[in-house]
Coordinates of C-alpha atoms and ligand atoms in Angstrom, one line a residue:
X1 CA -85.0 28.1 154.6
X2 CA -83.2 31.7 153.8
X3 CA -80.0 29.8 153.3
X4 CA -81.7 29.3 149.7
X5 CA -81.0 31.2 147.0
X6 CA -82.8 34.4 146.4
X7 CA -83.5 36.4 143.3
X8 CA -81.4 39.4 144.2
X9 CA -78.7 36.9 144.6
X10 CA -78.1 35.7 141.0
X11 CA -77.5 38.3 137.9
X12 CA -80.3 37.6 135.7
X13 CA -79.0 39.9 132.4
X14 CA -79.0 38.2 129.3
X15 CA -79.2 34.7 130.6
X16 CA -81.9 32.3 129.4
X17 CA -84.0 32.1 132.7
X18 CA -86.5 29.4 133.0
X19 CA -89.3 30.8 135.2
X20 CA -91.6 27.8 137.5
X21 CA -95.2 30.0 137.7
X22 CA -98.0 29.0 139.3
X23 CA -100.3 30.2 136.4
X24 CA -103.1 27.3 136.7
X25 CA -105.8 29.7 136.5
X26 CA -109.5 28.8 137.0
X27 CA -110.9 28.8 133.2
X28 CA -114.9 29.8 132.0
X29 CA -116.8 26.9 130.1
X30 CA -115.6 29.3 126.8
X31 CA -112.4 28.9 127.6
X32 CA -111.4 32.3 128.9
X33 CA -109.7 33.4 132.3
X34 CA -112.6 33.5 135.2
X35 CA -109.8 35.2 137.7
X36 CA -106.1 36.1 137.0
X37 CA -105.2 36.3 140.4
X38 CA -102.3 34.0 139.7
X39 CA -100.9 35.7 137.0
X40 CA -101.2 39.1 139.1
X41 CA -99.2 36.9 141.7
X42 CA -96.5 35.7 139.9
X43 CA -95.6 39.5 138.0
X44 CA -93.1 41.1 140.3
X45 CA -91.0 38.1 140.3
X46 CA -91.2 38.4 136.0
X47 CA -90.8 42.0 136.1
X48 CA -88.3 41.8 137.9
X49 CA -86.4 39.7 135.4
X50 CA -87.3 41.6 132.0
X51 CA -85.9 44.3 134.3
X52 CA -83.1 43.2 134.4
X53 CA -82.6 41.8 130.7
X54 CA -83.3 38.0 131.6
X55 CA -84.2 36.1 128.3
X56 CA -87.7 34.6 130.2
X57 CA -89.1 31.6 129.7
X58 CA -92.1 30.8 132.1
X59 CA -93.3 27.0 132.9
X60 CA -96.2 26.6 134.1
X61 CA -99.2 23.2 134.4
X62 CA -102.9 24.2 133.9
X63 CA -104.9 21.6 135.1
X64 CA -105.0 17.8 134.9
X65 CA -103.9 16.7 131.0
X66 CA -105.0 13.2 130.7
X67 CA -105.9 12.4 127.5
X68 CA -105.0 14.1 124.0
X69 CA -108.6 15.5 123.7
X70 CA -107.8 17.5 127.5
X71 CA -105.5 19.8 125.4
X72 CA -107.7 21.9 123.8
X73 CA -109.6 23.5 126.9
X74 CA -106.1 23.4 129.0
X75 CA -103.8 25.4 126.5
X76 CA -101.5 27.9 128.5
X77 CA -102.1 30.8 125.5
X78 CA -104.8 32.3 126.7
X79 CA -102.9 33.0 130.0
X80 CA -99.7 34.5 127.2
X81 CA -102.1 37.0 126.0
X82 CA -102.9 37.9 129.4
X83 CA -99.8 38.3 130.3
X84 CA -98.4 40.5 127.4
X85 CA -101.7 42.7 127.6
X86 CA -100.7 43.4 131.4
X87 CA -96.5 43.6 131.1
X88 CA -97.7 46.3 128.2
X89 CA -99.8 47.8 130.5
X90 CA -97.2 48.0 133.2
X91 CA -94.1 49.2 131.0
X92 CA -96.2 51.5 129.3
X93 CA -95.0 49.8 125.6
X94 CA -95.2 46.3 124.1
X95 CA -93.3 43.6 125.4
X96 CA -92.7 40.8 123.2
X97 CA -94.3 37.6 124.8
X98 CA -94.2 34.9 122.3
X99 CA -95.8 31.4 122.8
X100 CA -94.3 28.1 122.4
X101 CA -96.6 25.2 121.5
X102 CA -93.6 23.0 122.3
X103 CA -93.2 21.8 125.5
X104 CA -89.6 19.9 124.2
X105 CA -87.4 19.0 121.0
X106 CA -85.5 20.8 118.8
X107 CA -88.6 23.5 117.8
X108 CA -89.0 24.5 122.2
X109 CA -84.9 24.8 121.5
X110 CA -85.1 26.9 118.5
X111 CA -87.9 29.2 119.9
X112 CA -85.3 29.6 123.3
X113 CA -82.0 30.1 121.3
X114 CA -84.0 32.9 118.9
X115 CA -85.2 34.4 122.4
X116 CA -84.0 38.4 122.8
X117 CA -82.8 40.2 126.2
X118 CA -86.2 41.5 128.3
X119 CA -88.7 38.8 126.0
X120 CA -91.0 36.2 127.1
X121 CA -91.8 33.0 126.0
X122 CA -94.6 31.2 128.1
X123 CA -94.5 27.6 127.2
X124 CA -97.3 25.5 126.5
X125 CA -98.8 24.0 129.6
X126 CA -95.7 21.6 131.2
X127 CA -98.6 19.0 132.1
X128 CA -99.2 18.1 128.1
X129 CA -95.7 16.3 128.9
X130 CA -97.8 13.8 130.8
X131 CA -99.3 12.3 127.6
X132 CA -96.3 10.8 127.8
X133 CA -95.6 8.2 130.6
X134 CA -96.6 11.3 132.4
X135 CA -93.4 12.7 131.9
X136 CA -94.1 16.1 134.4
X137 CA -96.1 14.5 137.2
X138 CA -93.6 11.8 137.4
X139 CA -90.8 13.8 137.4
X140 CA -89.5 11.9 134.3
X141 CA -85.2 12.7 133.8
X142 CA -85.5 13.0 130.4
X143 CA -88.0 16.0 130.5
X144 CA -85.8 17.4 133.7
X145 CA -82.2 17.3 131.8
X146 CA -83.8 19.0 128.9
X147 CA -85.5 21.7 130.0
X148 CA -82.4 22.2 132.6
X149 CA -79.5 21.9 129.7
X150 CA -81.8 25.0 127.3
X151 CA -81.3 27.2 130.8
X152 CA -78.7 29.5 132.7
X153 CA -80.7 29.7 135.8
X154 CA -83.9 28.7 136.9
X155 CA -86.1 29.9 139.5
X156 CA -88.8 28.4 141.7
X157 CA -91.9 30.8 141.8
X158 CA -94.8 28.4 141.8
X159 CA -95.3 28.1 145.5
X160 CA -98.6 26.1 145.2
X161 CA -96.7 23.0 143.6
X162 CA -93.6 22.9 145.9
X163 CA -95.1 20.1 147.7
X164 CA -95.3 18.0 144.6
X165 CA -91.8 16.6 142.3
X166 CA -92.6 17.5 139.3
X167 CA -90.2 17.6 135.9
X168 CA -90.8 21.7 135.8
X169 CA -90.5 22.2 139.3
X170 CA -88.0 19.6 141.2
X171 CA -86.3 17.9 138.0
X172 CA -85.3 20.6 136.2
X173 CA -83.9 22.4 139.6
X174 CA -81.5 19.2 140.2
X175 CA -79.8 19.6 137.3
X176 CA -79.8 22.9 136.0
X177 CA -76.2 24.9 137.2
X178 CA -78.0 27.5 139.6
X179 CA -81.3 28.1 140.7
X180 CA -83.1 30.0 143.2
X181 CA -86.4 30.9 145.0
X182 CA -88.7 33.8 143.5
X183 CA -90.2 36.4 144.9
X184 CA -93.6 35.1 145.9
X185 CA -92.2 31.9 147.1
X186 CA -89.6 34.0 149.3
X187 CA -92.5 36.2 150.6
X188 CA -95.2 33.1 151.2
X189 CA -92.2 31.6 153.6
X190 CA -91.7 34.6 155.2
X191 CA -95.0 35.0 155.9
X192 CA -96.0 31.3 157.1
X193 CA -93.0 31.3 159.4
X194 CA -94.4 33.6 161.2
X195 CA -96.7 30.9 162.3
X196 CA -94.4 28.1 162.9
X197 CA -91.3 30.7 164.8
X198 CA -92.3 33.6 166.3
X199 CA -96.7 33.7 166.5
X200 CA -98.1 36.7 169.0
X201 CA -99.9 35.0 171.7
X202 CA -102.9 34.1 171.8
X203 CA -102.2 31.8 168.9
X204 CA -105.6 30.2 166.9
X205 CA -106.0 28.0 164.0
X206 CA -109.6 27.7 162.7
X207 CA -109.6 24.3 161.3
X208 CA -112.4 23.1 158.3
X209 CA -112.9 21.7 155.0
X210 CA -113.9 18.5 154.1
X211 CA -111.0 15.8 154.2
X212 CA -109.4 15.2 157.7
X213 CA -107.0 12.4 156.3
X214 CA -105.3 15.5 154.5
X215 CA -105.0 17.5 157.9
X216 CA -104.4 15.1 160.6
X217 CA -100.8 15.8 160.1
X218 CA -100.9 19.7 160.2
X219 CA -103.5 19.4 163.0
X220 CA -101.4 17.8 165.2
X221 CA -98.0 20.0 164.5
X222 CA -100.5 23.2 165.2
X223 CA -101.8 21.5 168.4
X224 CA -98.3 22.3 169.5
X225 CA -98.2 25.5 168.4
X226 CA -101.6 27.4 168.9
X227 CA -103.7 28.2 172.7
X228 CA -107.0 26.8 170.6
X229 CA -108.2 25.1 167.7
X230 CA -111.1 26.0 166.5
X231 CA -112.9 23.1 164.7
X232 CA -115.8 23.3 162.0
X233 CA -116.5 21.6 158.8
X234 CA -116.7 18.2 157.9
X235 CA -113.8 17.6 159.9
X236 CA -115.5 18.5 163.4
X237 CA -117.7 15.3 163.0
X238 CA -114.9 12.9 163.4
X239 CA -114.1 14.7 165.9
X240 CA -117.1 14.3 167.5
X241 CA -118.2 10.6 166.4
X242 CA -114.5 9.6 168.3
X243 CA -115.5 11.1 171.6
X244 CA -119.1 9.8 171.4
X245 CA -121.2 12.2 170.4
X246 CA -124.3 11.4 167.8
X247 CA -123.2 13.2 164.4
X248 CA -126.6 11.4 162.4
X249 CA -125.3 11.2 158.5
X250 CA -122.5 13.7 158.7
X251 CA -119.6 13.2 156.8
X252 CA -117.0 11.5 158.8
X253 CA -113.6 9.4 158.3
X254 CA -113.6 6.0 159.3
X255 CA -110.1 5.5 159.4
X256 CA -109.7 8.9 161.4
X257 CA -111.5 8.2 164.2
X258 CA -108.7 6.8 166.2
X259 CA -106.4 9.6 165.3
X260 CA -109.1 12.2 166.1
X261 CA -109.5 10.6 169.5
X262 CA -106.2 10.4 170.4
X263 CA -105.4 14.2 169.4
X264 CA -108.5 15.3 171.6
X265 CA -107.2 13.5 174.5
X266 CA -103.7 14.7 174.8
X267 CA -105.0 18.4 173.6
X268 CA -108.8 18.1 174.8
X269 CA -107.9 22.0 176.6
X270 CA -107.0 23.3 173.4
X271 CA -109.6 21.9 171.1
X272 CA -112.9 24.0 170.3
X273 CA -115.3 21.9 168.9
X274 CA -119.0 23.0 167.5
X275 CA -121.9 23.0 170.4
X276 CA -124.9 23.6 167.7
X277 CA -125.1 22.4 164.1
X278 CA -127.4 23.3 161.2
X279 CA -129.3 20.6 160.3
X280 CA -131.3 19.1 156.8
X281 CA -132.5 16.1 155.7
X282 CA -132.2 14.9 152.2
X283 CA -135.4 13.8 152.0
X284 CA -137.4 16.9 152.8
X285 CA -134.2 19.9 152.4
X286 CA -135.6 21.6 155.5
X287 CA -133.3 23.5 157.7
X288 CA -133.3 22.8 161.5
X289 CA -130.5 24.3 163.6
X290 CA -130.1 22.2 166.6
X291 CA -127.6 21.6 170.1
X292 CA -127.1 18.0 169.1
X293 CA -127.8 16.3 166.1
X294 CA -130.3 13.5 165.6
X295 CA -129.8 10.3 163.8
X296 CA -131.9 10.8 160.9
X297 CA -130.2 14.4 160.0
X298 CA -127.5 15.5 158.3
X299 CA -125.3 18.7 159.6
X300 CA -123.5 20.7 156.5
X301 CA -123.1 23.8 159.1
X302 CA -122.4 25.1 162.4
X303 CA -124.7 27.1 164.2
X304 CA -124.9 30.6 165.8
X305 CA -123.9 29.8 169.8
X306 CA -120.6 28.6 167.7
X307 CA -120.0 30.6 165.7
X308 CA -120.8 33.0 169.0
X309 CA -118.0 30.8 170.7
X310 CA -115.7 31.1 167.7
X311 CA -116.3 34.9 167.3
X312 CA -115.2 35.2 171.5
X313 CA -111.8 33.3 170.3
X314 CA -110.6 35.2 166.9
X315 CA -111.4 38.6 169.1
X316 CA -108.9 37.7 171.4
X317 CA -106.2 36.1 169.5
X318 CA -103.2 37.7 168.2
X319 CA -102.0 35.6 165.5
X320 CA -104.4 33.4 163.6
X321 CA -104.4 30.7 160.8
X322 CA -107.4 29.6 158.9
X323 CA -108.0 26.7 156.3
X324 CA -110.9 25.2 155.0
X325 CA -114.8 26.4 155.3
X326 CA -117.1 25.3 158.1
X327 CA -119.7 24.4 156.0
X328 CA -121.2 23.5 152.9
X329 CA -120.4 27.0 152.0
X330 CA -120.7 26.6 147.9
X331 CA -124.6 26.2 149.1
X332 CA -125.7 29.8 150.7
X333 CA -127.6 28.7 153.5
X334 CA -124.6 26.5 154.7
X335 CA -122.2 29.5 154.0
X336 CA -123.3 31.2 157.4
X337 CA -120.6 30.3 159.6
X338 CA -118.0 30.6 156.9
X339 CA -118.4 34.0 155.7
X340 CA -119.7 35.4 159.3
X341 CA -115.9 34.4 160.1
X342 CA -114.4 36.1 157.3
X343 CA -116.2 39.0 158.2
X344 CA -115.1 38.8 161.9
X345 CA -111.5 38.1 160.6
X346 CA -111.8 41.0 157.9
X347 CA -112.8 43.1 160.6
X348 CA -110.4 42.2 163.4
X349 CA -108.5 45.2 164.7
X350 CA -105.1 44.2 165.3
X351 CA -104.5 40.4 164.6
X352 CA -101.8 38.5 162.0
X353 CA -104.2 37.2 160.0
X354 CA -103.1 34.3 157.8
X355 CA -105.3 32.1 155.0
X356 CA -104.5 28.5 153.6
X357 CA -106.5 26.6 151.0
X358 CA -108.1 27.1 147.9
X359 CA -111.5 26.7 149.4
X360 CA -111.2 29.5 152.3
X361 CA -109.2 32.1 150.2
X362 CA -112.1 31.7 147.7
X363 CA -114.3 32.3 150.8
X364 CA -112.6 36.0 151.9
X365 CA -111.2 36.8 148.4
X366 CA -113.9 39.9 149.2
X367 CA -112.0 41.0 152.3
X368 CA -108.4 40.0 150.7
X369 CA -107.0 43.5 151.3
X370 CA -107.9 43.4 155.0
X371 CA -106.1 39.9 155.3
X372 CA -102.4 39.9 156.1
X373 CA -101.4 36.7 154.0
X374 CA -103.4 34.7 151.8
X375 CA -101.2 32.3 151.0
X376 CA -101.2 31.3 146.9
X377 CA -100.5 27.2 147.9
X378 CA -103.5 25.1 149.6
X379 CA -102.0 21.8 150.1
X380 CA -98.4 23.7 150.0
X381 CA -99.1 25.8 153.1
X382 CA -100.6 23.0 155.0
X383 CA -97.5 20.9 154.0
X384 CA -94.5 24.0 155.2
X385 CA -96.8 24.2 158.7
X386 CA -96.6 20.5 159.6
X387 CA -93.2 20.9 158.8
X388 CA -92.2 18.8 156.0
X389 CA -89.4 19.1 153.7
X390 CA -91.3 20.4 150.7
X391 CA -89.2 19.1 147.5
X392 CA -89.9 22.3 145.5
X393 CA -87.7 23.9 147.8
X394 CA -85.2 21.3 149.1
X395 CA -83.8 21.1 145.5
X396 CA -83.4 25.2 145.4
X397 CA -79.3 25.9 145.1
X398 CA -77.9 27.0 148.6
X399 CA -76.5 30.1 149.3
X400 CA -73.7 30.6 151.3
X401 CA -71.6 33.5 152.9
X402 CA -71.1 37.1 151.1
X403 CA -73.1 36.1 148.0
X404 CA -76.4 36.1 150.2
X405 CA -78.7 38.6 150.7
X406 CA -80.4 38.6 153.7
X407 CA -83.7 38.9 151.8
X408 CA -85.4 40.5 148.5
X409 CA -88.7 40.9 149.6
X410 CA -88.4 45.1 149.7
X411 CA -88.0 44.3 146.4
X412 CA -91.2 42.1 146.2
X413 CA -93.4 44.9 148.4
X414 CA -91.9 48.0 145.9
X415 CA -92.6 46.0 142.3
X416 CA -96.3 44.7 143.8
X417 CA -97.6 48.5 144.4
X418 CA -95.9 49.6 141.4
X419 CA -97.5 46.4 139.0
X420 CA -100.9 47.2 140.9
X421 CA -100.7 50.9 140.1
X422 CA -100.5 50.2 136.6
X423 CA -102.6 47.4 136.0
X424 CA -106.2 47.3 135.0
X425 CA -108.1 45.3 137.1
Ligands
LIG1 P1 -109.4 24.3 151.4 O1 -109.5 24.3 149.9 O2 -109.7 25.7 152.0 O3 -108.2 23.6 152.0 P2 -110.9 21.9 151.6 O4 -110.6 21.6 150.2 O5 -110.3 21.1 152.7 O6 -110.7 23.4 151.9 O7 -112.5 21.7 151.9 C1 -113.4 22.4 151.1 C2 -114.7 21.7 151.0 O8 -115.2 21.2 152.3 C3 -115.8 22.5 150.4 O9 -116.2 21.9 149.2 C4 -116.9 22.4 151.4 O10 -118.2 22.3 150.8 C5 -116.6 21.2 152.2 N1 -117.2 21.2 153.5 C6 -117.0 21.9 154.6 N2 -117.8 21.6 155.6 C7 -118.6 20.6 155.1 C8 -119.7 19.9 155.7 N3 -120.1 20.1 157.0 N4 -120.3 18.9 155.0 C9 -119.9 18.7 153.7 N5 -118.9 19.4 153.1 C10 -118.3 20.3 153.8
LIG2 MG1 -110.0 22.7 148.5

């Protein structure tokens, strides 16, 4: 994967730079940013550019645009005056941001050509493109060649769509003349190949979350990597329905039971799977917590004796991986198990400590700072672990011989205290 491109590799001064964020940002019912933890993540890679006199031009989706009455509530300009209150904050005058409420055609060319050295212009959200013939998600040509032919360089940043081909993210990377990774994308790599090349042993993965179809594939490349998997959420009761066990009205998959059996018997020493469950029944909501659980009930939690069990693992591993809750944790009396881990985790004394999924870094975003990684891509992570080609990245320029650094991420690490220093939080 370093045989990519990198930032420091490409000279970024007064070129027009198209910039792929991540900047889907979870929006209040008024319309206004609920956390800007994206935006924070994506700044060193665009300070790093205005830095260096790139003419920027960010791309970014914001949630599913489906019909024409979607745009209203899924407009990227709230996340532009964001971003030039912070980028003032941080370079201690204004920077010019300016919006464009074209995502093509000859005005999106105008605003681009009119663009200065060390300026912004954040797009309108790429996904409005899919009012037509879904034109982004479908990575339409058309969209790709234009966007690509306005720019000198473009650069991947949006690590939590590299495992989709979209227009702003794959097409425009095939055709414009040179792209390259960003800085967050280069530093989640880094950081998740710890996992997959060179883990401290004991090696754990604490497997949850609700759909096991997603994971089957990541489960069983990390069966091959970790000592134990630790299994909660709804994805321990297909577990145990395929080797036998009563789950009552749990969720399970049908169609994973056979795949769920089959992994338990080739890794059946490795697998850690719950030995007491928190029980309720729709009928009456009361709470029983229980060893095994009865026909009529319904299990939305592990109990204590595992979490116990699980607590006994994470304390002597050396590297672990977490995704997805062990419960029903947006209810808090199904959240036990999942925040008594983040707390164990938070706490830990020594251990590489890395998060996956939307869901669990939601779950220790209170403990981030005692976290080593918290990776920015749910489905994204999951997808680099399991080891597939993610097309985000595949389409990235390669880098050969002298031209190639051997990283930038000093650089990510020095602009990330520096941005955090200055902004207000
Ligand atoms: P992540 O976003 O971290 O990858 P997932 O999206 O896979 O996690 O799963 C998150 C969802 O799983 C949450 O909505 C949570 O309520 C649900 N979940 C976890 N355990 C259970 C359970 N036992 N029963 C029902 N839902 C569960
Ligand atoms: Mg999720």
């Amino acid at each position: 994967m370093l045989t990519k491109k990198k930032l420091c590799d490409v000279p970024l001064s007064n070129k027009k730079v198209f910039l792929r964020c991540d900047l889907n940002v979870p929006l209040n019912s008024d319309g206004s940013i609920l956390s800007s933890g994206r935006i924070i993540s994506s700044l060193p890679t665009i300070v790093y550019a205005l830095e260096r006199g790139a003419k920027l031009v960010l791309l970014s989706h914001l949630g599913r645009v489906k019909q024409e009455s979607d745009k209203k509530r899924l407009s990227l300009r709230v996340v532009a005056d964001d971003l030039r209150v912070k980028l003032k904050q941080i370079f201690e005058k204004d920077v010019p941001v300016h919006f464009s409420p074209f995502t093509s055609g000859p005005k999106l060319k105008e605003a681009v050509e009119s663009l200065q050295n060390s300026e912004v212009l954040v797009l309108e959200n790429t996904r409005f493109e899919d009012l037509n013939n879904k034109a982004e998600s479908k990575n339409n040509s058309v969209l790709a060649k234009e966007w690509a032919g306005l720019a000198d360089i473009f650069i991947n940043d949006a690590f939590g769509t590299t495992h989709r081909a979209h227009a702003s993210n794959v097409g425009i990377a095939e055709f414009v003349n040179q792209s390259c990774l960003g800085l967050l994308v280069e530093h989640e790599i880094q950081q998740l190949s710890v996992l997959t090349n060179s883990p401290k042993k004991p090696f754990i993965a604490i497997m949850g979350g609700a759909k096991i179809s997603d994971k089957l594939g990541v489960l069983e490349r990390l069966l091959k990597l970790v000592d134990r998997l630790l299994v909660g959420g709804g994805i321990a009761y297909t577990f145990l329905k395929a080797i036998g066990q009563e789950i009552g009205k749990s969720l399970y998959d049908k169609n994973s039971l056979e795949s769920a059996a089959k992994l338990y018997s080739e890794y059946r020493d490795k697998i850690v799977l719950p030995v007491d469950f928190v029980c309720t029944s729709s009928a009456t909501s009361s709470i029983e917590v229980l060893d095994t659980i009865p026909p009529h009930l319904d299990s939305l939690d592990i109990g204590p004796k595992t979490i116990a069990l699980f607590e006994s693992h994470i304390l002597s591993a050396k590297t672990i991986f977490w995704n997805g809750p062990l419960g029903y944790y947006e209810k808090p009396e199904f959240a036990v198990a999942t925040e008594s881990v983040a707390k164990v985790l938070a706490d830990h004394p020594s251990a590489y400590i890395v998060i996956g999924g939307g869901d669990s870094a939601a779950a220790v975003s209170k403990f981030a700072d005692k976290i080593s990684h918290i990776s920015t891509g749910g489905g994204a992570s999951l997808e680099y672990l399991e080891g597939k080609l993610l097309p985000g990245l595949s389409t990235v320029s390669e880098c050969f011989g002298e031209e190639c650094s051997r990283d930038c991420l000093q650089e990510w690490y020095n602009l990330k205290k520096h941005i955090l220093s200055k902004i207000v939080l």
